[in-house]
PDB file of C-alpha atoms and ligand atoms in Angstrom:
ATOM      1  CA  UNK S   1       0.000   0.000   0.000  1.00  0.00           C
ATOM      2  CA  UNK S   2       1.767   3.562  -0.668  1.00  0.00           C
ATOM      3  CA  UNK S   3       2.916   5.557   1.860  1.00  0.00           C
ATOM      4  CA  UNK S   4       2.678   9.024   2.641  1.00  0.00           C
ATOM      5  CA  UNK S   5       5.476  10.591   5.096  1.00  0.00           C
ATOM      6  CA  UNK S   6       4.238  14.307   6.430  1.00  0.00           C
ATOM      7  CA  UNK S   7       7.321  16.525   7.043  1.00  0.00           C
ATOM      8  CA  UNK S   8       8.601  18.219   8.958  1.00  0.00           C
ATOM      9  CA  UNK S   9       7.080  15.888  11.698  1.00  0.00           C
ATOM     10  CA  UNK S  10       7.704  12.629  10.192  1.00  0.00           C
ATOM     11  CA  UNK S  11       4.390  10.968  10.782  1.00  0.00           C
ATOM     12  CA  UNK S  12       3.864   8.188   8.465  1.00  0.00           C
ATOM     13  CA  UNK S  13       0.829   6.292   7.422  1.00  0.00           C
ATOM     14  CA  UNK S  14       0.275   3.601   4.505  1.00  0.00           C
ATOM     15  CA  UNK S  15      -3.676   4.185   2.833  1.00  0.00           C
ATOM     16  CA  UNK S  16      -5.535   2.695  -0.370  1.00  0.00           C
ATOM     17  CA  UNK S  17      -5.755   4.568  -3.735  1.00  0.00           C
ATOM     18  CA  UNK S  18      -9.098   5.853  -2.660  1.00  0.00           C
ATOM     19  CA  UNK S  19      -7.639   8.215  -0.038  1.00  0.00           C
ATOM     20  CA  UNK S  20      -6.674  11.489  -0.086  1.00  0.00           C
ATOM     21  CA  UNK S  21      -3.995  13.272   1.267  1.00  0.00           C
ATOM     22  CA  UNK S  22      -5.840  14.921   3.663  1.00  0.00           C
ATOM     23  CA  UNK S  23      -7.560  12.159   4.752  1.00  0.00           C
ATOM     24  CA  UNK S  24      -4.316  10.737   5.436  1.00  0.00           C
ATOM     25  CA  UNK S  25      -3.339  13.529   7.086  1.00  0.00           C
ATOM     26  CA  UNK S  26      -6.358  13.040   9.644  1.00  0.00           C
ATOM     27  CA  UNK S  27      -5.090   9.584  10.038  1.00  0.00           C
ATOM     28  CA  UNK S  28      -1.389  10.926  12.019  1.00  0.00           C
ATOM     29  CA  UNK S  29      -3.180  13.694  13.221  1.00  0.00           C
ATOM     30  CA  UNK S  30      -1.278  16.264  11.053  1.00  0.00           C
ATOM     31  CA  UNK S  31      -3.264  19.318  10.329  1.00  0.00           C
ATOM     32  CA  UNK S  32      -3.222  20.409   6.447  1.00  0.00           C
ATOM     33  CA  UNK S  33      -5.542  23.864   7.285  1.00  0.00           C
ATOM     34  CA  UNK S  34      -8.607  22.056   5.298  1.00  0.00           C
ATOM     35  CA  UNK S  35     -10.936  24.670   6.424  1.00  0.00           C
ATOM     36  CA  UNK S  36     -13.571  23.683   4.087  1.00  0.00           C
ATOM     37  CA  UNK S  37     -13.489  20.107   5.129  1.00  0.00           C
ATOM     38  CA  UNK S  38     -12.046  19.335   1.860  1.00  0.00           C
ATOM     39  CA  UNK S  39     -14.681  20.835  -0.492  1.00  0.00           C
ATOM     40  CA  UNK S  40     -12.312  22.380  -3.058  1.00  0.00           C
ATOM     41  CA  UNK S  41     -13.277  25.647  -1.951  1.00  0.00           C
ATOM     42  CA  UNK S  42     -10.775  27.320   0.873  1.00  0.00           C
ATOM     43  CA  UNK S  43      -7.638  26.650  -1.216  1.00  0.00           C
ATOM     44  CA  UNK S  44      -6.067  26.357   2.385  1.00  0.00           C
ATOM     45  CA  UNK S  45      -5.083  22.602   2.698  1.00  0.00           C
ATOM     46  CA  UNK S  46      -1.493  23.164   0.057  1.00  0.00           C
ATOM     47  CA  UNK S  47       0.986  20.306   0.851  1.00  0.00           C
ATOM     48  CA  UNK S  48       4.415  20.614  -1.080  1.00  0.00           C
ATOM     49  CA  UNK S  49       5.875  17.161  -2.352  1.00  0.00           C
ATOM     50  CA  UNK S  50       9.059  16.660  -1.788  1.00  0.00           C
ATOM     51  CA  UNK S  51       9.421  13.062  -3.311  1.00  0.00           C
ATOM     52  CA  UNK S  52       7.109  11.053  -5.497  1.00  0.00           C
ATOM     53  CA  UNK S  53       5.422  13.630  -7.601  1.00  0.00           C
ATOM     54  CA  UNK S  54       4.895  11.207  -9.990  1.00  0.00           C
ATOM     55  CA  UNK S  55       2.730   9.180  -7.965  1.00  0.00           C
ATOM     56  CA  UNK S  56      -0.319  11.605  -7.754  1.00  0.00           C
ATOM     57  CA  UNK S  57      -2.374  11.649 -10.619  1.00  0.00           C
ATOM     58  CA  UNK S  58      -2.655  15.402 -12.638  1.00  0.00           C
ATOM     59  CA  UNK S  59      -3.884  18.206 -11.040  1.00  0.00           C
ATOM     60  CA  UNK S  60      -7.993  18.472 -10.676  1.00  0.00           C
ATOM     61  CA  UNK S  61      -9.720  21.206 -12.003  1.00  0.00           C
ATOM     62  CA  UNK S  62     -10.024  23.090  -8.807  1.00  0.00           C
ATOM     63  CA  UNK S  63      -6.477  22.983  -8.571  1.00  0.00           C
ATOM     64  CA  UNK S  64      -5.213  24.266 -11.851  1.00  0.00           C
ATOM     65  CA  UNK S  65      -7.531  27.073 -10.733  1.00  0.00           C
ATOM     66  CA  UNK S  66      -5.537  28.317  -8.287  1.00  0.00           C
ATOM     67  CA  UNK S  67      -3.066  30.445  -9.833  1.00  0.00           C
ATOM     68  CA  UNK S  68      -0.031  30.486  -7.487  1.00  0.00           C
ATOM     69  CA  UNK S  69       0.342  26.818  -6.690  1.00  0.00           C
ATOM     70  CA  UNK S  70       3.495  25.684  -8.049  1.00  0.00           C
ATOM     71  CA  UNK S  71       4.146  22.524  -9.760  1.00  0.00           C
ATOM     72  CA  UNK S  72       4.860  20.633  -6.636  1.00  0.00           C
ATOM     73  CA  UNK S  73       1.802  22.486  -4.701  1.00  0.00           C
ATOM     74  CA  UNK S  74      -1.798  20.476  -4.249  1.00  0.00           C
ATOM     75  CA  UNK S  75      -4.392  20.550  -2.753  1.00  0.00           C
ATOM     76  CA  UNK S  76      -4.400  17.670  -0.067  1.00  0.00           C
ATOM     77  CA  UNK S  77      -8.128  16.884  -0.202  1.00  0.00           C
ATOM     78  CA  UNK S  78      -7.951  16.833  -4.551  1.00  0.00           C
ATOM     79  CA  UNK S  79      -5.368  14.298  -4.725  1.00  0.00           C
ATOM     80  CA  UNK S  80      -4.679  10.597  -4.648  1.00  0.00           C
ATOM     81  CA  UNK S  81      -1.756   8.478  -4.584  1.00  0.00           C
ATOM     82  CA  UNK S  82      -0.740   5.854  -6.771  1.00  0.00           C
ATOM     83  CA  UNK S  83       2.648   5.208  -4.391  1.00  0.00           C
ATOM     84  CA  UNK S  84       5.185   6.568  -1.926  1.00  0.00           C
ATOM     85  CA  UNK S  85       5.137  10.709  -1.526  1.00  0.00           C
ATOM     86  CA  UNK S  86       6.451  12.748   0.852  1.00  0.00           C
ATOM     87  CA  UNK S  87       4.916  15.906   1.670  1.00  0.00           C
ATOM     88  CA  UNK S  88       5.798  19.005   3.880  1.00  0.00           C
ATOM     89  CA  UNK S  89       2.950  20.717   5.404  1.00  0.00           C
ATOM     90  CA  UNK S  90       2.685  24.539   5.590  1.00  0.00           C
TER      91      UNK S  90
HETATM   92  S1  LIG W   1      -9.851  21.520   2.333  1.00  0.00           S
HETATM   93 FE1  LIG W   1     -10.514  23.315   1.380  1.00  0.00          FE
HETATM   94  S2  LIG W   1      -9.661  23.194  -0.591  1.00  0.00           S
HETATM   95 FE2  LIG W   1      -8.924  21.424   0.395  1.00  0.00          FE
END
């Protein structure tokens, strides 16, 4: 199952393709500021990935919306893995 490691704390969980970062997040208990409980609409839950960019599918919709997210930036509740990522949390 992939793994996704949050930085900077280090908290590590392994999930299914069906969930999302965030969720995974909510799994260690690391916040990703999903203030719209992962709706698409705050723009507030950015992780940066660090490692294994090319094992979350392109970038939805909602996400090529927002202007200044760079390639590395997405949204943690529009995104599912495919395999191992590590992401730093703002
Ligand atoms: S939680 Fe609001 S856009 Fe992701």
């Amino acid at each position: 199952m992939p793994k996704v490691t949050f930085l900077p704390g280090g908290e590590s969980v392994e999930i299914d393709g069906e969930t999302t970062i965030r969720e995974a997040a909510h799994l260690v208990e690391v916040s990703v500021h999903d203030r719209c409980g992962g709706m698409g609409a705050c723009c507030n839950c950015i992780v940066t990935v660090l490692e294994g960019l090319e094992n979350i599918g392109p970038k939805s919709v909602v996400e090529e919306a927002v202007f200044y997210l760079s390639p590395e930036d997405r949204l943690s509740c529009q995104c599912r893995i495919t395999g191992d990522v590590t992401v730093k949390t703002i």
